[in-house]
XYZ file of N, CA and C in Angstrom:
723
model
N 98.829 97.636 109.865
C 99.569 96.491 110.387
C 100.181 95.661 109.260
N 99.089 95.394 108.184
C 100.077 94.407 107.073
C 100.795 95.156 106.468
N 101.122 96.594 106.099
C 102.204 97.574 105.590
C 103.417 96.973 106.322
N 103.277 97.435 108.039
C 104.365 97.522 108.687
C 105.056 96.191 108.396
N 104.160 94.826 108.808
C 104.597 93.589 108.581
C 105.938 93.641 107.664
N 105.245 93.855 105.531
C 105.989 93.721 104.741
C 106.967 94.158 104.747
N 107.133 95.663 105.420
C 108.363 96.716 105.316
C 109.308 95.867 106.418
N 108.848 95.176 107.359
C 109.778 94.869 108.347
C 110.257 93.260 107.980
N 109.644 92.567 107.057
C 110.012 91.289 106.568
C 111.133 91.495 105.369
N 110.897 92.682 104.810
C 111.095 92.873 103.278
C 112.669 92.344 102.148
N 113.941 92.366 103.670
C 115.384 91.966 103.614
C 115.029 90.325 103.600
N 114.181 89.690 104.592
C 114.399 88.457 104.801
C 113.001 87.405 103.920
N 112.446 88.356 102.988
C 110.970 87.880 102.439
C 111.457 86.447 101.508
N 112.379 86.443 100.909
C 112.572 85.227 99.970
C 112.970 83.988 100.468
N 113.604 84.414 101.402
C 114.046 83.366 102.537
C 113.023 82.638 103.636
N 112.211 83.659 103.653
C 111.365 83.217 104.343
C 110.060 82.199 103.726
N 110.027 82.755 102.182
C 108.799 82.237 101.363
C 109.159 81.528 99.675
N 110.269 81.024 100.144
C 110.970 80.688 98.882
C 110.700 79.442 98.432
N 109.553 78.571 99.253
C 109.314 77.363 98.272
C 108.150 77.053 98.056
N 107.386 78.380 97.052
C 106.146 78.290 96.506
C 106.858 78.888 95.418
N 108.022 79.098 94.701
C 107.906 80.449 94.000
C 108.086 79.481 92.676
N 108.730 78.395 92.690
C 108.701 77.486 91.199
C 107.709 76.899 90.882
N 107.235 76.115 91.767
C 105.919 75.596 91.592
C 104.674 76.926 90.757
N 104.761 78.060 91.779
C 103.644 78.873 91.603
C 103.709 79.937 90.298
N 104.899 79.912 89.941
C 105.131 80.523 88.663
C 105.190 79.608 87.264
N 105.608 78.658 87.586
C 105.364 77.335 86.760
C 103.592 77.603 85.994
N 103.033 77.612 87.420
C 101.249 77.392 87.356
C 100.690 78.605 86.474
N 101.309 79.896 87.525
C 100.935 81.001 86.590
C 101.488 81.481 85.117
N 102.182 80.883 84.512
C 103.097 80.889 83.247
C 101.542 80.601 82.496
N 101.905 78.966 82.865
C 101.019 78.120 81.903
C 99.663 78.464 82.033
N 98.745 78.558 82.986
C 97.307 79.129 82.929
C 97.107 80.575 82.969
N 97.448 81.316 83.114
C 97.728 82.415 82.511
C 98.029 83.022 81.343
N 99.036 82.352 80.224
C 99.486 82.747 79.289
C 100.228 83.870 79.593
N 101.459 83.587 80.218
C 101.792 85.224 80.046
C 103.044 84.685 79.568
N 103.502 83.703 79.073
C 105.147 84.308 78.380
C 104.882 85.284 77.186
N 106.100 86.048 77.004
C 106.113 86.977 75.901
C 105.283 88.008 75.932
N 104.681 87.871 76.945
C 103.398 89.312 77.279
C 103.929 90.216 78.245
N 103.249 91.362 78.562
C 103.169 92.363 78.539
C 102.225 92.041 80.164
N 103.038 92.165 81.488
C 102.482 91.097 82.325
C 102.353 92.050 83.304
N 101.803 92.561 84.133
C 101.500 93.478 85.926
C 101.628 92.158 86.456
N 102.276 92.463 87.806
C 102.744 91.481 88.890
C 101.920 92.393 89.890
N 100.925 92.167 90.434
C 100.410 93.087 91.111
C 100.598 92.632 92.904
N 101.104 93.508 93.743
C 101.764 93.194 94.710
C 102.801 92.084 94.803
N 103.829 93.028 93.781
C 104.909 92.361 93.479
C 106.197 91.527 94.346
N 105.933 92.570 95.641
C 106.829 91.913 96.770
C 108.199 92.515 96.523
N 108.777 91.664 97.293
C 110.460 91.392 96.238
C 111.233 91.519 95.122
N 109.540 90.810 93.955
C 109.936 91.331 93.073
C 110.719 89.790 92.243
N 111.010 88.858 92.513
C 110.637 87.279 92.543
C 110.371 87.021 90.814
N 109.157 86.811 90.795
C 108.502 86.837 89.828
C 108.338 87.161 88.652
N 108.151 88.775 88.969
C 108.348 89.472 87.746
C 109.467 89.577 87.016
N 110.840 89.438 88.168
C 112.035 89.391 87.559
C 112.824 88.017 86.646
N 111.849 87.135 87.130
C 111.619 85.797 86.479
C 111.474 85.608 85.074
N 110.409 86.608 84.678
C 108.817 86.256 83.886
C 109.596 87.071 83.277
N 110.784 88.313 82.784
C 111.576 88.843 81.710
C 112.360 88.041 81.584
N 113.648 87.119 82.266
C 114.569 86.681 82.113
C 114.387 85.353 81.496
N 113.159 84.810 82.067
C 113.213 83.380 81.856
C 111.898 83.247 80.399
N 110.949 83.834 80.395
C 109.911 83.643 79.999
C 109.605 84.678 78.539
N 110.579 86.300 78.382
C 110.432 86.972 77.345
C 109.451 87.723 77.691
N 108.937 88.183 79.307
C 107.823 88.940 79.131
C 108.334 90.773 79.139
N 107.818 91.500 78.715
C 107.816 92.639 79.835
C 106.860 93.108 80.325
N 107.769 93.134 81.883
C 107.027 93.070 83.412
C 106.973 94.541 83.971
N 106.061 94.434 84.942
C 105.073 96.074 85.470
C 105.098 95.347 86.814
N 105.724 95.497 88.059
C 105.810 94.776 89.282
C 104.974 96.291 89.765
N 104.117 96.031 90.700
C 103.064 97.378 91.818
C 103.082 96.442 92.877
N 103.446 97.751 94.182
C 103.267 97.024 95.664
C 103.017 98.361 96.910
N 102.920 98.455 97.529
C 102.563 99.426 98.253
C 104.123 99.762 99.175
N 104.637 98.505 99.422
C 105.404 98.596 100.334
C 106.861 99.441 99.652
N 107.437 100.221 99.968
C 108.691 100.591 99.700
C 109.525 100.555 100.346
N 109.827 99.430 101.154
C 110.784 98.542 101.537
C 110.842 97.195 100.389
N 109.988 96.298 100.110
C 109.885 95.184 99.498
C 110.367 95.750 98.269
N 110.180 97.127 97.375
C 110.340 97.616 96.230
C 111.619 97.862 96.149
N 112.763 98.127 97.563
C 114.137 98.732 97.199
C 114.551 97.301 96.911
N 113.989 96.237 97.747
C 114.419 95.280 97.163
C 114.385 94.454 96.148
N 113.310 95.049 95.020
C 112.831 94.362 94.113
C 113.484 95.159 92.843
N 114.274 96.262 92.963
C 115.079 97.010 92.488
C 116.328 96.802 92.197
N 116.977 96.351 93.519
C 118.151 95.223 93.586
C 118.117 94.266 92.514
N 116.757 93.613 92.815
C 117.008 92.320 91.675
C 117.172 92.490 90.556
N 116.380 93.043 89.869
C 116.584 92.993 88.469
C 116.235 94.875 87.894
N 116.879 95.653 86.746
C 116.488 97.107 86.508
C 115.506 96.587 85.002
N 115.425 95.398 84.755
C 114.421 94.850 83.856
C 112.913 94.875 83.602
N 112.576 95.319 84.949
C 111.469 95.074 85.148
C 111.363 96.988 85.202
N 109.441 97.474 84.771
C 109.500 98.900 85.388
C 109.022 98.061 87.480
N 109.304 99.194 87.944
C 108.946 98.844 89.307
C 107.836 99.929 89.821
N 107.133 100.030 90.383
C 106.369 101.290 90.645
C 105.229 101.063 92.012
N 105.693 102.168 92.891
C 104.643 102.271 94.123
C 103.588 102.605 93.684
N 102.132 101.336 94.419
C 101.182 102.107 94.295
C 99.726 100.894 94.817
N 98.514 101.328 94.951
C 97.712 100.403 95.278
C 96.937 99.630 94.397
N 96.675 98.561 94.687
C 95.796 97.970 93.585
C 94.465 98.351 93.210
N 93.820 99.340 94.111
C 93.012 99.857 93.841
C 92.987 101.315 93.031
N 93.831 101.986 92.848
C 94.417 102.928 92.114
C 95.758 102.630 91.232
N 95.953 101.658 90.045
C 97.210 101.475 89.406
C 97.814 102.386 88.709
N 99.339 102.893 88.960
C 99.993 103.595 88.275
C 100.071 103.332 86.948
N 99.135 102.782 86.142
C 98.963 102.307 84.625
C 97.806 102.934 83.666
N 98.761 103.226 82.708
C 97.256 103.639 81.634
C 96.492 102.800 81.420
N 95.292 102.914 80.476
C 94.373 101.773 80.286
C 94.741 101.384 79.072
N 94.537 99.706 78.953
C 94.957 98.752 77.841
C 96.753 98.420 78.180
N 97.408 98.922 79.920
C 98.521 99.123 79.282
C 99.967 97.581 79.392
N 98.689 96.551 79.645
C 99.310 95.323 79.628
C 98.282 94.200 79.059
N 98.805 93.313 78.686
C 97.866 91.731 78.569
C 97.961 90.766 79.518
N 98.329 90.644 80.268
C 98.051 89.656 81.375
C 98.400 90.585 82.611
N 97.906 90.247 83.609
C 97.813 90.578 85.365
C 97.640 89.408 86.351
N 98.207 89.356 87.168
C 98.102 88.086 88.522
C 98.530 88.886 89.951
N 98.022 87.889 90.761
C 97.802 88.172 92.093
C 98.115 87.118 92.946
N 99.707 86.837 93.373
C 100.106 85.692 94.161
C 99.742 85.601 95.048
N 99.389 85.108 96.218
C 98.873 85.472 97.626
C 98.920 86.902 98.134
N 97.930 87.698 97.272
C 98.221 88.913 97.303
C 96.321 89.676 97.741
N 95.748 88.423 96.857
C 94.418 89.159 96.779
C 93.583 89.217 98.273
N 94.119 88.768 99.287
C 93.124 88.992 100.569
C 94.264 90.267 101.197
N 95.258 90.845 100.623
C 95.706 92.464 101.305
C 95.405 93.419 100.693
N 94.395 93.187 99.593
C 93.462 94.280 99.023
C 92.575 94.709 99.566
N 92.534 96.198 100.626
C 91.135 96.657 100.970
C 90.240 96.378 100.335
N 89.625 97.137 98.699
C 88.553 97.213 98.090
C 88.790 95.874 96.865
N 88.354 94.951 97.021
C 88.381 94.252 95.838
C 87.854 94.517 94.706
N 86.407 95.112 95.148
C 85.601 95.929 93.824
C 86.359 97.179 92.815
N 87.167 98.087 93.815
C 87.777 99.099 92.721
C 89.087 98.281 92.597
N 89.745 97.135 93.299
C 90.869 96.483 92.395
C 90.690 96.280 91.551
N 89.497 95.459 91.049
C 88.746 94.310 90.186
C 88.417 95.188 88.852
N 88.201 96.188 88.719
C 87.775 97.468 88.123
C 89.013 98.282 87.566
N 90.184 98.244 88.483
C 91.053 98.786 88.022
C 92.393 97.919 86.940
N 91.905 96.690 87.143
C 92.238 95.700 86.237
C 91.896 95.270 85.488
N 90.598 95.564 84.789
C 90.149 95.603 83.970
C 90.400 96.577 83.105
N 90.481 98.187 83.596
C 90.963 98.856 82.732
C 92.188 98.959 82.656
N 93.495 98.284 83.333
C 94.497 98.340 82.770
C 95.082 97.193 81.957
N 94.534 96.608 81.619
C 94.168 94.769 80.475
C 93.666 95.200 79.255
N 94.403 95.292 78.385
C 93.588 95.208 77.022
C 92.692 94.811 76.587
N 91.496 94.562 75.321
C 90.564 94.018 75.358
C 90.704 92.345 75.129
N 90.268 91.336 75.903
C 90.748 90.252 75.779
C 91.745 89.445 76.574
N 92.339 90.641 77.601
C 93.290 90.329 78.181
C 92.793 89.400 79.540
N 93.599 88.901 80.543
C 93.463 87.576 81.383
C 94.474 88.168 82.856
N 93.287 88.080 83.716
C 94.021 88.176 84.908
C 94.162 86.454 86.104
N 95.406 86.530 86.830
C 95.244 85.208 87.106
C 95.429 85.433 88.491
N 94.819 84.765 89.172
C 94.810 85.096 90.774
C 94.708 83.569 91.750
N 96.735 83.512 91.736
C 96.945 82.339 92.941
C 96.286 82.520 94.510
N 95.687 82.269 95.262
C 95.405 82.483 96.799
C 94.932 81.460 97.493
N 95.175 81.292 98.608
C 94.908 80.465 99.641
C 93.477 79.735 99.836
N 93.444 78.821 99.897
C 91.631 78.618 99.504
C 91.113 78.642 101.535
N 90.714 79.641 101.495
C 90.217 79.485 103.436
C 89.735 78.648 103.551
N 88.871 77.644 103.027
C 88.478 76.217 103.709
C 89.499 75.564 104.394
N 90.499 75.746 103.732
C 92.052 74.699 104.203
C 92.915 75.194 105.698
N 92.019 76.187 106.110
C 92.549 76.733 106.938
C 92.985 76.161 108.504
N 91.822 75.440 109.074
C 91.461 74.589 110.037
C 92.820 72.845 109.779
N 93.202 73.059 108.888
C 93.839 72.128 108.130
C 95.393 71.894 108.094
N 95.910 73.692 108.415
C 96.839 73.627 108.002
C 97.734 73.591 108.825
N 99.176 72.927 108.966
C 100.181 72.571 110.054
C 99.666 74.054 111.050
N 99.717 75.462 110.928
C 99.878 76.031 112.058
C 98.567 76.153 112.823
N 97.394 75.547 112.499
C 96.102 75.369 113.254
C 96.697 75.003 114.309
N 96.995 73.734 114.284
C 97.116 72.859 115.687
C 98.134 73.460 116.736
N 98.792 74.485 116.662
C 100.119 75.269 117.455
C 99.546 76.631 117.451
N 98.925 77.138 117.101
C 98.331 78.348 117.173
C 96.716 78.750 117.073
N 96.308 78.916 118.249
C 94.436 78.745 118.684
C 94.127 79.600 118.007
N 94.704 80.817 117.570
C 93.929 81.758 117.071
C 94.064 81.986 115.307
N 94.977 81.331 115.068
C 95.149 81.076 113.688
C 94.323 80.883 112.578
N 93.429 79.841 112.772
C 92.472 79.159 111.906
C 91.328 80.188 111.601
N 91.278 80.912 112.234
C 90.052 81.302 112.525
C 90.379 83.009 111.450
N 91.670 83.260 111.714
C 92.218 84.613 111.333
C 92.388 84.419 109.932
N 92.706 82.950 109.949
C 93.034 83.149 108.299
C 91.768 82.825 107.606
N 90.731 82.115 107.924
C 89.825 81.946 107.260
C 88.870 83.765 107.015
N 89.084 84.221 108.196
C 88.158 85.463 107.644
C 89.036 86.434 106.859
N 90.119 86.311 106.712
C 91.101 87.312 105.593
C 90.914 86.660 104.168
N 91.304 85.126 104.013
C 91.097 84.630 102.242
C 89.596 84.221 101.860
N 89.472 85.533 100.857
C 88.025 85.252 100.236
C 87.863 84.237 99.492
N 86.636 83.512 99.212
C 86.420 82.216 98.500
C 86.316 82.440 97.594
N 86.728 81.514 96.525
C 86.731 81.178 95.246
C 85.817 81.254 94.451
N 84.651 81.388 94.882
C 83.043 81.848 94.324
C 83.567 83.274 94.694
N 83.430 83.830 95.340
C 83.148 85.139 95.946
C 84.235 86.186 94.860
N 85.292 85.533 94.785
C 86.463 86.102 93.475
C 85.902 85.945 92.418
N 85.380 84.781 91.795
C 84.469 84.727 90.815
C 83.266 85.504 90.201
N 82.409 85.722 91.702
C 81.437 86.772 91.661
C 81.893 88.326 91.539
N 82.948 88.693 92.138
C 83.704 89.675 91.954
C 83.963 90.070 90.775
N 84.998 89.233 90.398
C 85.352 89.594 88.774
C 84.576 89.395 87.824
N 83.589 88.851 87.521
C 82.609 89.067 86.568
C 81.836 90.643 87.046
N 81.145 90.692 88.292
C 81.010 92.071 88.238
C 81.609 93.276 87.684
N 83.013 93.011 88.007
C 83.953 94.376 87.318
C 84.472 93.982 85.937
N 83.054 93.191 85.226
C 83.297 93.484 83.703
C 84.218 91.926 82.825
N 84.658 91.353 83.943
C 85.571 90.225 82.954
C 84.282 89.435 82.582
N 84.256 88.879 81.452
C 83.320 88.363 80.757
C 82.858 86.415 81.148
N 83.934 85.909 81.424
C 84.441 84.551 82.070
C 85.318 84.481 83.392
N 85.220 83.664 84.063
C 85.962 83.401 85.371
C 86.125 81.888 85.214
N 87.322 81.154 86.224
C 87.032 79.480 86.183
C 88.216 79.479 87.339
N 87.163 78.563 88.298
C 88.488 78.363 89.405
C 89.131 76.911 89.061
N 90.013 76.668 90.254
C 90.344 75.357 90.304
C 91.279 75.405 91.349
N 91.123 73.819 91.810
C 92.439 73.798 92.942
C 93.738 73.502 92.710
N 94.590 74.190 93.655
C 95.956 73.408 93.421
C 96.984 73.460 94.512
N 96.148 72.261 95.388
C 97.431 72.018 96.415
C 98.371 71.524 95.857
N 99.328 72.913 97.212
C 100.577 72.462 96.855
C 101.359 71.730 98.339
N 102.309 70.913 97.727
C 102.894 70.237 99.275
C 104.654 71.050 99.452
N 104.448 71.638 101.109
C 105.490 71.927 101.837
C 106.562 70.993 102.194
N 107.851 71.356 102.941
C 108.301 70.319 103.203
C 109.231 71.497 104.014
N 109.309 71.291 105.656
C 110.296 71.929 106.900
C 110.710 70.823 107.578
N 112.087 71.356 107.779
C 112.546 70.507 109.438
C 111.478 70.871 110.290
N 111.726 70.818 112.022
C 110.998 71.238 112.990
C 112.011 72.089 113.367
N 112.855 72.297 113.278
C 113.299 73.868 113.492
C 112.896 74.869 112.317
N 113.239 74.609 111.753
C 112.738 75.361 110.020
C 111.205 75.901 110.476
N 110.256 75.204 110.810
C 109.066 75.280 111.284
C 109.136 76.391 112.607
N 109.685 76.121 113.479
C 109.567 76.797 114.450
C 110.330 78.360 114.765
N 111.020 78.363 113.561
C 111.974 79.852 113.207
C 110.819 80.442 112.634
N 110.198 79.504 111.132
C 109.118 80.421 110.633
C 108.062 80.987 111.500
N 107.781 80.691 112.674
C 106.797 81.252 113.575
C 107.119 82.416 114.254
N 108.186 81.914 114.443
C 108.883 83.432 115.256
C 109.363 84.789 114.641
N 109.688 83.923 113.157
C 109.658 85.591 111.688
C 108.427 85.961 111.546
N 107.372 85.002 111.763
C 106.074 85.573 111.362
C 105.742 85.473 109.169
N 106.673 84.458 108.902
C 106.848 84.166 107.788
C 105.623 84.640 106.997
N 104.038 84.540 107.866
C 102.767 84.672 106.930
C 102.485 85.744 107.497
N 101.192 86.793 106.700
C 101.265 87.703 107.264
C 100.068 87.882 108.301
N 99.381 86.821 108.287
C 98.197 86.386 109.527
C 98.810 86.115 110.446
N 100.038 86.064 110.485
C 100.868 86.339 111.966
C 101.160 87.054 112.641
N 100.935 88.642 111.790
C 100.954 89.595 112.308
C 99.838 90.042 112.909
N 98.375 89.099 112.892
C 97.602 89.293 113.958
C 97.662 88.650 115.069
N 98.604 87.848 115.622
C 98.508 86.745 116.555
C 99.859 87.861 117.249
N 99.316 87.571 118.926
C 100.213 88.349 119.949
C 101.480 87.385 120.117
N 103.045 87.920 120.816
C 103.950 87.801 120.877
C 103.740 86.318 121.277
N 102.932 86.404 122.371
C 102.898 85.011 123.813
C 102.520 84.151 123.093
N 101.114 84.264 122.168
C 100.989 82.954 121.325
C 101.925 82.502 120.491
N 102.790 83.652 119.396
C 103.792 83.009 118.330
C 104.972 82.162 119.114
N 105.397 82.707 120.581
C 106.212 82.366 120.931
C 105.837 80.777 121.752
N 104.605 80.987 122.373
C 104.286 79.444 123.058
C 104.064 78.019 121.523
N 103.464 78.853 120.822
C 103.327 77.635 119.246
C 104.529 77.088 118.671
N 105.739 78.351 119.106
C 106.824 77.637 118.214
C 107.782 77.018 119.321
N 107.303 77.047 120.667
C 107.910 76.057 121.528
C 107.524 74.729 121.538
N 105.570 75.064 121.562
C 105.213 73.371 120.915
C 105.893 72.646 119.771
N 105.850 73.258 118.604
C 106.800 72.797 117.546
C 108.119 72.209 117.437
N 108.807 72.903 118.676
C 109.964 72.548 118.857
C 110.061 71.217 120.298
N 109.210 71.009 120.707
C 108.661 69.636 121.198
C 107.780 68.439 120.680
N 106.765 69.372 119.954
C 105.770 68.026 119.117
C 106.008 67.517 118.224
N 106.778 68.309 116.943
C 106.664 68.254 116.019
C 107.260 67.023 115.386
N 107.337 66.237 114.297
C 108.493 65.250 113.625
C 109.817 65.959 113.081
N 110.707 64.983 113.375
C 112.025 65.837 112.569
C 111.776 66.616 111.517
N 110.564 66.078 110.537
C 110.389 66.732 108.944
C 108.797 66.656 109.294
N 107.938 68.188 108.695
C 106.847 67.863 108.367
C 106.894 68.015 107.149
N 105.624 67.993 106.294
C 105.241 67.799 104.953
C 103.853 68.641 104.645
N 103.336 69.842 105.428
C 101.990 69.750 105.074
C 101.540 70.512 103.969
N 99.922 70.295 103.734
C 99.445 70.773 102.061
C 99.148 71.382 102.249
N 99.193 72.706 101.262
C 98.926 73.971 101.734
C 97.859 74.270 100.491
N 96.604 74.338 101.078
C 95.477 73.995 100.129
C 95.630 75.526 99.102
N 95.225 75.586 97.598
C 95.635 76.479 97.085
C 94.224 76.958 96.186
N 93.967 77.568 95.341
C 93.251 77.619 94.169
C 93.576 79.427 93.349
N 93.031 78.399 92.372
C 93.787 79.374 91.048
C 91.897 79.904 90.062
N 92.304 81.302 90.260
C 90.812 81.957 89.632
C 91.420 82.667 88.201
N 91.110 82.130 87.037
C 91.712 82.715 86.152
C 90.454 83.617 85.146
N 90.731 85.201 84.684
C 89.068 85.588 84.266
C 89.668 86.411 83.412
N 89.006 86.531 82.049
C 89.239 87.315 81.043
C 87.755 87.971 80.623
């Protein structure tokens, strides 16, 4: 189901998710360390990012995603980057064959976190730093689409793993240090803007919620809502070398 999702979002993905991408690369630049490095974008998407992190930043970039729809489009963007199908649990990479790795809202569409966690380690040099943006699930109950969608809260909290639990993770598969931290970030939609994103299915915990609910939530929206919402979209950042 989250394959099909990406492949069927994959033309309209930037448009749909385009105002986390300064803020969140901003974040991952600086706590990360990756300008001028040698960087994996791991479930690269689009392709956003990585195409960023050469042009703007001096890195060279290694974008991996499963989807090959999101990849023709991440091809389009920039021929700067290498691009390459494949899972995070099996990386198309030798070992040592980058210094930095990150994971944008990427790390709860990893089946195995343990052989991800493992497989990033051996493709990181010795010393090297992986950085992993994701959704903090506490915030879930919290967030604008709780209150318009019953089944929401509940879906997203059991998909984003906690911030201990990533922690405990990656020290298991060998990184020597871990350190979280938070970092909400604040949204900003019309109430139509809001109520289109429901009906694209903009997140991909939408692709567990049936037609009747996306469609009755974004009718509430388009009755309850204020001309403009604003809400925080609770965040945290696990950075482990």
């Amino acid at each position: 189901m989250t394959r099909a999702h990406f492949d069927a979002i994959a033309t309209r993905y930037d448009r749909l998710r385009h105002q986390l991408v300064e803020r969140a690369l901003g974040l991952l630049v600086r706590e990360g360390d990756l300008a001028g490095r040698r960087v994996l974008d791991l479930g690269c998407g689009t392709g956003r990012f990585a195409a960023a992190l050469v042009r703007r930043h001096g890195c060279t970039a290694f974008g991996v995603d499963p989807s090959p729809a999101m990849l023709a489009v991440a091809r389009e963007r920039s021929r700067a980057v290498t691009w390459l199908q494949g899972r995070a649990e099996e990386l198309p990479l030798a070992d040592d064959a980058v210094e930095r790795a990150f994971l944008q809202t990427v790390v709860h569409l990893v089946d195995d976190r343990s052989a991800a966690f493992a497989e990033l380690r051996r493709t990181l040099e010795p010393g090297g730093v992986v950085a992993i943006l994701t959704v903090d699930p506490a915030g879930a109950p919290r967030f604008w689409m709780a209150d318009l969608l019953p089944s929401y809260a509940a879906i997203d909290a059991a998909r984003f793993p906690a911030s201990d639990t990533l922690v405990d993770e990656l020290r298991g598969a060998g990184f020597l240090s871990a350190r979280r931290q938070p970092v909400p970030m604040r949204l900003r939609y019309t109430r139509e803007e809001a109520a289109q994103l429901l009906r694209e299915r903009f997140a991909s915990s939408l692709a567990h919620i049936s037609d009747a609910e996306i469609e009755a939530g974004a009718r509430r929206a388009e009755r309850e809502l204020p001309s403009v919402i604003e809400p925080l979209l609770e965040m945290v950042l696990v950075v482990a070398r």
